[in-house]
Coordinates of C-alpha atoms in Angstrom, one line a residue:
Chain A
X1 CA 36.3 143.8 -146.3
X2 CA 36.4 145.3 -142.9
X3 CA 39.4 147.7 -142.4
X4 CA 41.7 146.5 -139.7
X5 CA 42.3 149.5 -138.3
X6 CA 40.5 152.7 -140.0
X7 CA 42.0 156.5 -139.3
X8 CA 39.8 159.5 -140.0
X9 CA 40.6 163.3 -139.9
X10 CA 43.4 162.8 -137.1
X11 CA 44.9 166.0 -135.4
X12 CA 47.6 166.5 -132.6
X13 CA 48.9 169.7 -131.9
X14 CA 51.8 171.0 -129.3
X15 CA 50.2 174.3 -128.6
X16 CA 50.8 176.5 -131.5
X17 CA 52.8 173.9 -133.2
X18 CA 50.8 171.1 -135.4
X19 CA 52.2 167.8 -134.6
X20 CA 50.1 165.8 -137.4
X21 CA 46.8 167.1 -139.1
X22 CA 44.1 165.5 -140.8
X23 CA 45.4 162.6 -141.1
X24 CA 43.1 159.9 -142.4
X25 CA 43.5 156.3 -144.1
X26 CA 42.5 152.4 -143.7
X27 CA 44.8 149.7 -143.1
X28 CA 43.4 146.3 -144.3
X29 CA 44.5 142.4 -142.1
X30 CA 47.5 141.5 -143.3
X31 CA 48.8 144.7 -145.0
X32 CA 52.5 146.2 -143.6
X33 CA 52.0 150.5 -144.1
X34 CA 55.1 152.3 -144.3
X35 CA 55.3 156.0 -143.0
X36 CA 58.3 158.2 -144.6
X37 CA 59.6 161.7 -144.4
X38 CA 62.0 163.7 -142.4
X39 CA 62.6 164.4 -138.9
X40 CA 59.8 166.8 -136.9
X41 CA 57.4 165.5 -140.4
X42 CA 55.0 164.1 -137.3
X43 CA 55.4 161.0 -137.8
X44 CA 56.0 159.2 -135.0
X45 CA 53.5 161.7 -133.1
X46 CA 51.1 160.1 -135.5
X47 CA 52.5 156.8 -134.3
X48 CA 52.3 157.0 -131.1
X49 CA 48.5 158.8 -131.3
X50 CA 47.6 155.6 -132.7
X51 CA 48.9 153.3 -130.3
X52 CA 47.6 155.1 -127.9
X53 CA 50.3 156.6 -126.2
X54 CA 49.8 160.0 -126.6
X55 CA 45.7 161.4 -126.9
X56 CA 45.0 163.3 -130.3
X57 CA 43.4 166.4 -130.2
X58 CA 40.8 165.4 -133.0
X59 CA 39.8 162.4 -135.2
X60 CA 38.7 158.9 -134.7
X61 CA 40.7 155.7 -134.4
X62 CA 39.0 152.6 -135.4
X63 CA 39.8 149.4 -134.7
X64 CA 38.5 145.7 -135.5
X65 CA 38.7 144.4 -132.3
X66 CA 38.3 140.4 -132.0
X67 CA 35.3 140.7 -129.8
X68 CA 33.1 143.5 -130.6
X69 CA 34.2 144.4 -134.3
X70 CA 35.3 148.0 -135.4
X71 CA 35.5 150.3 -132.2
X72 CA 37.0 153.7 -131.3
X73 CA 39.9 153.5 -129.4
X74 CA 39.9 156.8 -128.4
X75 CA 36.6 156.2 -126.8
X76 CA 37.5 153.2 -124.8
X77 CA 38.1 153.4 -121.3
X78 CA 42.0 152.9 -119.8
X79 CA 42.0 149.5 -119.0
X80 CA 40.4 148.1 -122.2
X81 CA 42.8 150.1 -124.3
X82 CA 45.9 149.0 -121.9
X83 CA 44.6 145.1 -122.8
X84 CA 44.4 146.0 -126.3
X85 CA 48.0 147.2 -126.2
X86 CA 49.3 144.0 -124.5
X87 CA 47.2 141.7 -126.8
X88 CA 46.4 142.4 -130.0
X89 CA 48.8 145.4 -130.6
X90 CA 52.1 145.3 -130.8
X91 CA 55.2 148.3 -130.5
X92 CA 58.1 148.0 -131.9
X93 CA 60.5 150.7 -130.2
X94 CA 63.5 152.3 -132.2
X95 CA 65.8 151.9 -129.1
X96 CA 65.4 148.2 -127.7
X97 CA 66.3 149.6 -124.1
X98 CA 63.0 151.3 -124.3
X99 CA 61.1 148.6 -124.9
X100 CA 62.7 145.7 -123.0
X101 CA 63.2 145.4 -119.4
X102 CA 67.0 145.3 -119.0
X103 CA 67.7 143.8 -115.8
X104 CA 65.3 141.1 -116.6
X105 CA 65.9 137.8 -118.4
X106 CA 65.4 137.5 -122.2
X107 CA 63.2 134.9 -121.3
X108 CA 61.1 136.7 -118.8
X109 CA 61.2 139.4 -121.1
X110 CA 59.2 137.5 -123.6
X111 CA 57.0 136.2 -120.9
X112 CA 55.9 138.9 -119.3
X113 CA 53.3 139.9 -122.1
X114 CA 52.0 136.0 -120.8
X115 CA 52.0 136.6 -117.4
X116 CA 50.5 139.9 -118.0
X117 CA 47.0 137.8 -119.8
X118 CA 47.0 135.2 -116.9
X119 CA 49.6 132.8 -118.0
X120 CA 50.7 130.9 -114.4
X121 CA 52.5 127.6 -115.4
X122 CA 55.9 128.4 -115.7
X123 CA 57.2 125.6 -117.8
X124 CA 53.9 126.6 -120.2
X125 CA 55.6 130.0 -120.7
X126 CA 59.2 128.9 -120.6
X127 CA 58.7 126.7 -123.8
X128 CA 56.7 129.1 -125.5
X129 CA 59.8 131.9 -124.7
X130 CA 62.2 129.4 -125.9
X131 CA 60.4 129.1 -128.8
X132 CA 59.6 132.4 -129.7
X133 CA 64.0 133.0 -129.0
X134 CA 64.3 130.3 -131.8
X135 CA 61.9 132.0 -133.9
X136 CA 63.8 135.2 -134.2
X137 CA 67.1 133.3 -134.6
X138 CA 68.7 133.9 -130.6
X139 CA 70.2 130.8 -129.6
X140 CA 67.9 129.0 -126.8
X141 CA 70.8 128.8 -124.6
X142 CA 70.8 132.7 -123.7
X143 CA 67.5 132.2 -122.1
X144 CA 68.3 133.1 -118.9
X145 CA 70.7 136.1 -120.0
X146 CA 69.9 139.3 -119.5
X147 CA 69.6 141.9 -122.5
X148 CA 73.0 144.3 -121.7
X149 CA 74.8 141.0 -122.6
X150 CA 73.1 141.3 -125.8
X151 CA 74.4 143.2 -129.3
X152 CA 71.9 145.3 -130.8
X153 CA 70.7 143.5 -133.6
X154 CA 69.8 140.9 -130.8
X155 CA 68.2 143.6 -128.6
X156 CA 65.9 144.6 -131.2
X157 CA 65.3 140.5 -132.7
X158 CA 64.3 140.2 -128.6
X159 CA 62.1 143.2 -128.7
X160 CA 60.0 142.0 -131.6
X161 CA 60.0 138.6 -130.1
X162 CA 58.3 139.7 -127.0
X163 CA 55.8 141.9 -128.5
X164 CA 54.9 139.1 -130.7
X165 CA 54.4 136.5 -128.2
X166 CA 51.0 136.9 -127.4
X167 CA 50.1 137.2 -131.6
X168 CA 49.2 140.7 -131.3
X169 CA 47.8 141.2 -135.0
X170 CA 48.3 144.4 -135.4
X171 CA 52.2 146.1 -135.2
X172 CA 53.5 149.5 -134.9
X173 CA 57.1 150.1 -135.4
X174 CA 59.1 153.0 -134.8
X175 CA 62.7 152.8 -136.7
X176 CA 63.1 149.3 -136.1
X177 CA 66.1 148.9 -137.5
X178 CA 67.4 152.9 -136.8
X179 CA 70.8 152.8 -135.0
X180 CA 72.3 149.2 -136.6
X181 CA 74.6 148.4 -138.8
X182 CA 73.8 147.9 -142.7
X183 CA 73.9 144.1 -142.3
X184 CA 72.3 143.7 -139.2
X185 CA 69.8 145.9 -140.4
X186 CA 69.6 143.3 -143.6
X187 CA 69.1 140.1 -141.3
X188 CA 66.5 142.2 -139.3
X189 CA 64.7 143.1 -142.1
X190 CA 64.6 139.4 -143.8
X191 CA 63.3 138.7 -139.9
X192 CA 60.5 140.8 -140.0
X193 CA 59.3 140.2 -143.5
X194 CA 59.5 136.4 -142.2
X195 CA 57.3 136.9 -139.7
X196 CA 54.9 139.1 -141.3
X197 CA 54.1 137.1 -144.0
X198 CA 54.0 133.7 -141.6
X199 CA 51.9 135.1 -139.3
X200 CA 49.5 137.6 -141.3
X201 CA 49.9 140.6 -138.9
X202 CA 49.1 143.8 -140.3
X203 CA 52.1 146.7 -139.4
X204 CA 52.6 150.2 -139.7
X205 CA 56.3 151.2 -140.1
X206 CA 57.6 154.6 -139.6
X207 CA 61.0 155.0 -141.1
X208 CA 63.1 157.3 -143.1
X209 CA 64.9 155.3 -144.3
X210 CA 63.5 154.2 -148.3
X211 CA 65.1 150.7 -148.2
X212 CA 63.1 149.8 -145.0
X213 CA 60.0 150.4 -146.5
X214 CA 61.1 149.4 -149.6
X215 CA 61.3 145.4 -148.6
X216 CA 58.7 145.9 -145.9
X217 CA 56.1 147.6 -146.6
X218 CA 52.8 147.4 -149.2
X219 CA 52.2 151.0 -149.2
X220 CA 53.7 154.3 -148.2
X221 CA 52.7 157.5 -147.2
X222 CA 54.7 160.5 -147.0
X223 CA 54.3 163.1 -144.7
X224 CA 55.5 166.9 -144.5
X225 CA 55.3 169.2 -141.5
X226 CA 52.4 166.9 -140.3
X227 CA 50.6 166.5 -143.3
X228 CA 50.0 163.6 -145.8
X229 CA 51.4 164.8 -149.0
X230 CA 51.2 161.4 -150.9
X231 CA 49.8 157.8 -151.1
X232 CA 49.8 154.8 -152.7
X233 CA 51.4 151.5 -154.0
X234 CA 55.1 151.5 -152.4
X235 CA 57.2 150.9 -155.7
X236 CA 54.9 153.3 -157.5
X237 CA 55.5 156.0 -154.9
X238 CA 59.0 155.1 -154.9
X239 CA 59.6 155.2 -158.8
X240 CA 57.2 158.0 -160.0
X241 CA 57.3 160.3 -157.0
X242 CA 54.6 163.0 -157.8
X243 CA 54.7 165.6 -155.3
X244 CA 57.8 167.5 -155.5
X245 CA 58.7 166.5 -151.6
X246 CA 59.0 163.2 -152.4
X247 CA 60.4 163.3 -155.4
X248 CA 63.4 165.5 -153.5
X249 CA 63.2 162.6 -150.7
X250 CA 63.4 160.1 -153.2
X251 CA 66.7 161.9 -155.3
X252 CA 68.6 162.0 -152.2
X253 CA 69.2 158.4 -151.1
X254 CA 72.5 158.2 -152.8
X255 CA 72.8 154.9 -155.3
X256 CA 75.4 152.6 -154.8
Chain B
X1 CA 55.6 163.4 -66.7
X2 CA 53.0 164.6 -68.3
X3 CA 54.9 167.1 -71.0
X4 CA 53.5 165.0 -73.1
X5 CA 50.3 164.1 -75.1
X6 CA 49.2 161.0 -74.5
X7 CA 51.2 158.7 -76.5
X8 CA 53.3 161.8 -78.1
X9 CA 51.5 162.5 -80.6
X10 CA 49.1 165.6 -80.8
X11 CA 45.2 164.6 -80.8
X12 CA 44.9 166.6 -84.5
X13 CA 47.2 163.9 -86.0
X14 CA 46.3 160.8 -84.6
X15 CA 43.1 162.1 -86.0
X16 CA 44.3 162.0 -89.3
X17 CA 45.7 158.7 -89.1
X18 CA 42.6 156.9 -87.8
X19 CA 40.8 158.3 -90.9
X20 CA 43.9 156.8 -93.1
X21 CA 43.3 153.5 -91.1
X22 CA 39.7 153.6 -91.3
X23 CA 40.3 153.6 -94.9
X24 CA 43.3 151.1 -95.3
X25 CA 40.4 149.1 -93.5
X26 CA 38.0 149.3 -95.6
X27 CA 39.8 148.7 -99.1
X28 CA 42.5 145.5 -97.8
X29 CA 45.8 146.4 -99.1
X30 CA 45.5 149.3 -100.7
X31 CA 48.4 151.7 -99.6
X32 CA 46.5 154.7 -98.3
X33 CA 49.1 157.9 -98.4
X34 CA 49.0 160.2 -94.9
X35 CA 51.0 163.0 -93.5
X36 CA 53.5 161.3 -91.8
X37 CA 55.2 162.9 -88.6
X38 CA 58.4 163.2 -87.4
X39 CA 59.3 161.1 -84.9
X40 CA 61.9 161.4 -82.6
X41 CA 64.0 158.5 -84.0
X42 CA 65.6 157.7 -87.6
X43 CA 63.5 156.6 -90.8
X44 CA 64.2 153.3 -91.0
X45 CA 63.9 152.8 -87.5
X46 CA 60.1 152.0 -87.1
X47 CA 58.6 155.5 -87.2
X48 CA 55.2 154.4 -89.5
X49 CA 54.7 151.7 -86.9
X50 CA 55.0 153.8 -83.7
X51 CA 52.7 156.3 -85.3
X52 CA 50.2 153.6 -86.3
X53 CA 50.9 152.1 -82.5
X54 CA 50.1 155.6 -80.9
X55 CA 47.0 156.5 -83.0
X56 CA 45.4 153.1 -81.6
X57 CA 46.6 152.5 -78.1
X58 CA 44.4 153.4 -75.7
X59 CA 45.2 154.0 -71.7
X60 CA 44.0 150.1 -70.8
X61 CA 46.1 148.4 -73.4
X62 CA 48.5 146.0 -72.4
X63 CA 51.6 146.6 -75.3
X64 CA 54.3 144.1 -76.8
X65 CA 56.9 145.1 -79.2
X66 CA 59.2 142.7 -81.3
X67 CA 62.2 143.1 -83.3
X68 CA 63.0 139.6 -85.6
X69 CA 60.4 137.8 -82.9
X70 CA 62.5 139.4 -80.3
X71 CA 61.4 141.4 -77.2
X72 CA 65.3 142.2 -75.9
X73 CA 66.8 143.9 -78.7
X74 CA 67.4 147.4 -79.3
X75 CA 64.5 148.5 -81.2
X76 CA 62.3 146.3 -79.9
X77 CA 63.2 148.0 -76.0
X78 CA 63.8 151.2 -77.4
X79 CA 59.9 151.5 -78.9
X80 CA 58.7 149.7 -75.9
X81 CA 60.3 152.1 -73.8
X82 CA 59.1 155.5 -75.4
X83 CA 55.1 154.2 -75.1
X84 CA 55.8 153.6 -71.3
X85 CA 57.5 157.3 -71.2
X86 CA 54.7 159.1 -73.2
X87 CA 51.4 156.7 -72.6
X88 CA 52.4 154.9 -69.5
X89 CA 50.5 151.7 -70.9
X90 CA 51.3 148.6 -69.4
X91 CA 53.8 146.6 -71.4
X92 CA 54.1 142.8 -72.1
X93 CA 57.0 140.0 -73.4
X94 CA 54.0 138.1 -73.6
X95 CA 52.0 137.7 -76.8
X96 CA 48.5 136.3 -75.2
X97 CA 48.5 139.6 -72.6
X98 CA 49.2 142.1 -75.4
X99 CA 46.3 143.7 -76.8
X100 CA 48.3 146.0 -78.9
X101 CA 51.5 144.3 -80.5
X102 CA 54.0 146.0 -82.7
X103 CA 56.5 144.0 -84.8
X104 CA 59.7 144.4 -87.0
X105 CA 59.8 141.2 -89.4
X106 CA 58.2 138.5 -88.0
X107 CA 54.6 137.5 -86.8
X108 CA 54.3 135.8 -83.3
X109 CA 54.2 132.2 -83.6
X110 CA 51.2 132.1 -80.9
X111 CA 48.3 132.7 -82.6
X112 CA 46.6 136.2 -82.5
X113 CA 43.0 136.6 -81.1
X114 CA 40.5 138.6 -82.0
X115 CA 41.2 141.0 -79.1
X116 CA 44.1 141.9 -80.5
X117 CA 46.1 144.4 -83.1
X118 CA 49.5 143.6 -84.7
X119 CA 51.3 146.9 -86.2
X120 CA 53.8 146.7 -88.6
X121 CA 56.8 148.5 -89.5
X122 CA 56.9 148.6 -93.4
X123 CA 60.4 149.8 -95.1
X124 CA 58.8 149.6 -98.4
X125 CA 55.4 149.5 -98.9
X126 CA 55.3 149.6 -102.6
X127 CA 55.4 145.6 -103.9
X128 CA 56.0 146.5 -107.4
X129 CA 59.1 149.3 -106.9
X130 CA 62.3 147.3 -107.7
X131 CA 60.0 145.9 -110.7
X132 CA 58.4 149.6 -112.1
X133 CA 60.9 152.4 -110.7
X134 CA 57.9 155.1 -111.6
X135 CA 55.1 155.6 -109.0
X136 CA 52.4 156.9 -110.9
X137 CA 52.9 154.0 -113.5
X138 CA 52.8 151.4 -110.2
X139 CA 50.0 153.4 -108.9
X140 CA 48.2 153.0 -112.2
X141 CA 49.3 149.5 -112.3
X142 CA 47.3 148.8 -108.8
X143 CA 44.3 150.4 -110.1
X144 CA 44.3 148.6 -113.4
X145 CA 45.5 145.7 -111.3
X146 CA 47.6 144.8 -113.9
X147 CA 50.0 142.6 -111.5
X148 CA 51.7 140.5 -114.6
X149 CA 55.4 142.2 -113.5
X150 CA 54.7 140.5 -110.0
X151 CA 55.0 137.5 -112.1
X152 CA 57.9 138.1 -113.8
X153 CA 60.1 138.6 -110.4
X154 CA 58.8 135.2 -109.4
X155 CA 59.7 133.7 -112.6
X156 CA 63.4 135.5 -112.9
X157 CA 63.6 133.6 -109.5
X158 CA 63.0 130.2 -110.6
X159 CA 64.9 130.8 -113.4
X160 CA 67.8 131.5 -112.0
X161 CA 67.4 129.5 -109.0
X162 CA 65.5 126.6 -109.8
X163 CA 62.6 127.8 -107.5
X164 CA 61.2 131.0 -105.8
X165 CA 64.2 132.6 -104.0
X166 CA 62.6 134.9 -102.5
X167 CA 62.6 134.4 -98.8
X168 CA 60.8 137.4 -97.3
X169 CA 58.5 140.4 -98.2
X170 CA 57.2 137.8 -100.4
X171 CA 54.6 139.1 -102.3
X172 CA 50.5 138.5 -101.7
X173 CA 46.8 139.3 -103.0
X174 CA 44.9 140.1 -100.9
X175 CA 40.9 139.6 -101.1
X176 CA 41.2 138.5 -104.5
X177 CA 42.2 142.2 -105.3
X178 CA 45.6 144.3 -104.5
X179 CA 49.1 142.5 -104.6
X180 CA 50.6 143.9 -101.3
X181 CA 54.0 143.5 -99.6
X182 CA 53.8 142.0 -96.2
X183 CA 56.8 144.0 -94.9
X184 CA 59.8 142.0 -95.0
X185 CA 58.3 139.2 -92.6
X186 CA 60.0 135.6 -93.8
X187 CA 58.0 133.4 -96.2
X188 CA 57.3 131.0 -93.6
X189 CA 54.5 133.8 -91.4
X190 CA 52.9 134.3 -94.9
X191 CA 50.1 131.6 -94.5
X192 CA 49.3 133.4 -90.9
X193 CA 48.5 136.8 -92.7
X194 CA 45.3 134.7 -94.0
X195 CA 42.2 134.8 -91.8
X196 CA 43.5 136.1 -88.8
X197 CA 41.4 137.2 -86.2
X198 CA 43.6 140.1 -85.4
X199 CA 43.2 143.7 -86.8
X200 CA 46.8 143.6 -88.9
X201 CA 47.8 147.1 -89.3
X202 CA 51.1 148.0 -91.9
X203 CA 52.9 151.5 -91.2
X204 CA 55.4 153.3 -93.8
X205 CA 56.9 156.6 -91.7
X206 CA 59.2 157.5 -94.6
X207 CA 56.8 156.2 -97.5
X208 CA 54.1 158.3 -95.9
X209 CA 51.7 154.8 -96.9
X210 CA 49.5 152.7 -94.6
X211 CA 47.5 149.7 -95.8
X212 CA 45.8 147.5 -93.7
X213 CA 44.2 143.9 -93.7
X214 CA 41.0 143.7 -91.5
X215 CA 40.0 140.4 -89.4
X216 CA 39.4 137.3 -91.6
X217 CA 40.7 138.7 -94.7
X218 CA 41.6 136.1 -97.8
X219 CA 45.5 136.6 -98.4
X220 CA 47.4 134.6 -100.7
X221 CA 51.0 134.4 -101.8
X222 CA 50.9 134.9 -105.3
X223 CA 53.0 131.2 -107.2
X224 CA 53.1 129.3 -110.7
X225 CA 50.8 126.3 -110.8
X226 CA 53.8 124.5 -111.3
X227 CA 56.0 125.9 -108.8
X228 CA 54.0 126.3 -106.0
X229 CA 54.2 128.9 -102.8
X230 CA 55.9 126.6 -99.8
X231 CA 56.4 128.2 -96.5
X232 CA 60.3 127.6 -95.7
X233 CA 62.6 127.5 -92.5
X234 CA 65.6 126.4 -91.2
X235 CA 65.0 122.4 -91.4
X236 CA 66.5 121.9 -87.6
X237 CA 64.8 121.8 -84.0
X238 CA 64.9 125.2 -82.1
X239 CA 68.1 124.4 -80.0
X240 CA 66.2 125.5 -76.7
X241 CA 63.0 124.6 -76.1
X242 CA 63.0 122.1 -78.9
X243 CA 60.4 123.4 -81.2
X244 CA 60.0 121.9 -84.7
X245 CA 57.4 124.3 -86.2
X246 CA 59.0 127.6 -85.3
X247 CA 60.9 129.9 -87.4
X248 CA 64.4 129.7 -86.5
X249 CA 67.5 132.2 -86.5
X250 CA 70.5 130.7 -87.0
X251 CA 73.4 131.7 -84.4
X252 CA 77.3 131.0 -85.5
X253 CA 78.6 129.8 -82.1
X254 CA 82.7 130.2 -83.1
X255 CA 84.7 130.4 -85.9
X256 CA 85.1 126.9 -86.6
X257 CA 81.8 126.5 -88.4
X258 CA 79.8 125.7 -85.2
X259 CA 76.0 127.0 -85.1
X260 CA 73.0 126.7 -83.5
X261 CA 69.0 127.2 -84.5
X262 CA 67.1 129.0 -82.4
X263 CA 63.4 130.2 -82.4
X264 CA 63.4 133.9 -83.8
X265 CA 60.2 134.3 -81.6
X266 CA 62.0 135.1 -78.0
X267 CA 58.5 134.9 -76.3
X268 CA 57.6 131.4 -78.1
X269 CA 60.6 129.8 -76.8
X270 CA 60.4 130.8 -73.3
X271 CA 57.0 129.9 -72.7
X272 CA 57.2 126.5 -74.0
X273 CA 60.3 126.5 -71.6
X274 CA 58.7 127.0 -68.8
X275 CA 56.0 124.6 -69.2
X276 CA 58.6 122.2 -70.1
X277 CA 60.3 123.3 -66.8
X278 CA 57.0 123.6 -64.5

């Protein structure tokens, strides 16, 4: 089986200061990846170095693209990487604002990734916005409202909903549900694992929180100041922590 | 009085903004950055026009200058009178004498030969900046041409007013290739930007940008299949000479709701007056 998206020996570094290093792993259709570990651990520089928002300094990203199989990102020019990212990737941003357009409709907001791939009938991409609203459980009559009339937990539902409107099939999220409240972080999280089963997408979550990853994601990996210090299975990770960082991580989420 | 270069500016810079023309010319709506001057007269005022206008008039051209589609109002005399003070060029009301016309928001309603050049004065040249905020993500955008946000404005419109709202500066392509603002002209002058015979010239003084749309160039307002592009005016006859195809302004007579519709082209409307008259 053909790795979705294949990582090898990735490196970023901010001058003196390593960002992520050697980084390497394989991330098979349909799989949901979590990332763990503190803050400044590099991982969302690793996130963003493999959605292509920020250039590594070493190391290869490969990805199964629909038309010409597995391909280096890294090595494609601007605008093919720029369709990729408004196609068949998705990003999830940990503050909605960043990834919506605020003074623009919730349902332009989901139609713009459309219109962006050559979608010109406007009741074509109107039902398919409405649709995508119902989907992630925002009532059809707040189309034409704009996201600051939105709570949070419906900022981020109308983040994901836009990023997944052109069935992207790979997702990256940053802290998707960083910055809500416990049960609208529950919802959200029944949400995504919804739609991630329904639709088959593959995902790489970066969180630090353990619950996150714990419903989400299929495996973990935890990183220290930029490196990978351990792998696997989530609940084995999670219940025999080897390395003696995660095994500190895993101690300090307090039990209810 | 001949303190003055011919047509105020110095010979260095008009050289500099030929060369930007030449190569707004020869790439149709891209916005080509140049050094803009200052003018003697406020930003806002008309100062990329004037130095597009004084880069290309030569001592035989015959010039016209309209505010809204009028010759009589205050920018419209003021420009008109600074070329007569610093070029002494001949100067026109009439749109088929004029070999060099500029313009504030509106295209004449007589069409344009191929004798001919209409300048514009451009506010904001940049068709994606109330949409993108950052310039070298819109510049990017153009060179992608990743125009999907263009879309997006057009369909906030119809969503929140049942159909494209927007009246001017309506948005076009332009050879199949950049989306470019027309300066805030009214919707209805859109179709004449297509194939015209004139030389259609589009100054920004305080953007520094000029962009350009040679003779017979493909333009085309950007719509939805569904809701399509439609050139609107005032649904009345032009009060004075009677016109039903010209854009109109409308003029409140007293304050007890009385109006009148009037053609916004000043020129238009006398012409067909006196022919009406004669």
């Amino acid at each position: 089986m053909t790795p979705l998206l294949s990582v090898k020996t990735l490196r970023k570094t901010y001058g003196a200061h390593v960002g992520c290093t050697d980084v390497s792993f394989d991330l098979f259709p349909g799989e949901v990846m979590g990332i763990v570990g503190e803050s400044g651990s590099g991982k969302t520089t690793l996130l963003n170095c493999l959605a292509g928002h920020l250039t590594p300094d070493r190391g290869q990203v490969i990805f199964d693209t629909r038309a010409d199989g597995p391909r280096d990102v890294l090595a494609m020019s601007e605008p093919e990487r720029r369709m990729l990212g408004r196609t068949d990737w998705a990003f999830v941003h940990q503050h909605a604002r960043d990834g919506l357009r605020m003074n623009v409709s919730a349902g332009g907001n989901v139609g713009e990734r459309l219109m962006a791939v050559g979608a010109r009938h406007y009741g074509a991409i109107r039902a398919q916005a409405a649709d995508w609203l119902g989907r992630v459980e925002i009532d059809a009559g707040r189309i034409d409202d704009r996201p600051t009339t939105f709570s949070g937990g419906m900022q981020q539902r109308l983040q994901i909903a836009r990023n997944l409107v052109t069935q992207p099939r790979l997702v990256f999220m940053d802290e998707p549900t960083g910055g809500l409240d416990v049960s609208v972080q529950a919802r959200l999280l029944d949400l995504l694992r919804g739609l991630v089963r329904d639709l088959g997408l593959s995902a790489i979550v970066v969180t630090h929180d353990l619950a996150v990853v714990r419903l989400l994601a299929h495996r973990l990996m935890v990183m220290k100041d930029g490196r990978v210090v351990e792998t696997g299975l989530t609940d084995q990770v999670l219940d025999d922590p080897q390395h003696p960082y995660t095994q500190l991580l895993v101690s300090s989420v307090l039990q209810v | 009085m001949t303190d003055y270069n011919f047509a105020y500016l110095d010979e260095q810079t008009k050289r500099m903004i030929r060369r930007a023309l030449l190569k707004a010319l020869a790439i149709p709506g891209y916005q080509v950055p140049f050094a803009s001057r200052e003018m003697p007269m406020p930003y806002g005022w008309g100062t990329g026009g004037v130095q597009v206008t004084a880069s290309v008039l030569t001592p035989e051209d015959r010039l016209k200058v309209i505010d809204q589609g009028a010759d009589d109002t205050t920018n419209a005399v003021s420009i008109r009178k600074f070329f007569e003070k610093t070029a002494q060029v001949a100067t026109t009301t009439r749109t088929t004498e004029a070999t060099v016309i500029q313009t504030r928001h509106r295209i004449p309603e007589t069409p344009l030969g191929e004798d001919q050049i209409l300048v514009y004065q451009v506010p904001i040249p940049e068709p994606l900046r109330f949409l993108e905020p950052r310039e070298t993500e819109t510049r990017r955008m153009h060179a992608l041409e990743e125009y999907g946000l263009m879309h997006v404005k057009l369909y906030e419109d119809i969503a929140r007013h049942g159909a494209i709202a927007t009246a001017y500066a309506y948005p076009v392509k332009v050879a199949g290739r950049y989306v470019m603002d027309p300066s805030p002209i009214p919707k209805f002058d859109n179709p004449k930007l297509s194939d015209c015979p004139a030389i259609q010239l589009f100054g920004a003084g305080r953007e520094q940008r000029i962009y350009a749309l040679p003779p017979y160039t493909d333009v085309v307002s950007l719509d939805f299949e569904d809701h399509p592009f439609e050139a609107s005016k005032a649904p009345h006859a032009c009060a004075l000479c009677g016109s039903g195809d010209s854009y109109l302004d409308e003029i409140v007579t007293d304050d007890a709701g009385g109006r009148m519709f009037l053609c916004s082209d000043t020129d238009y409307c006398e012409s067909r007056h006196e022919r009406g008259a004669a």
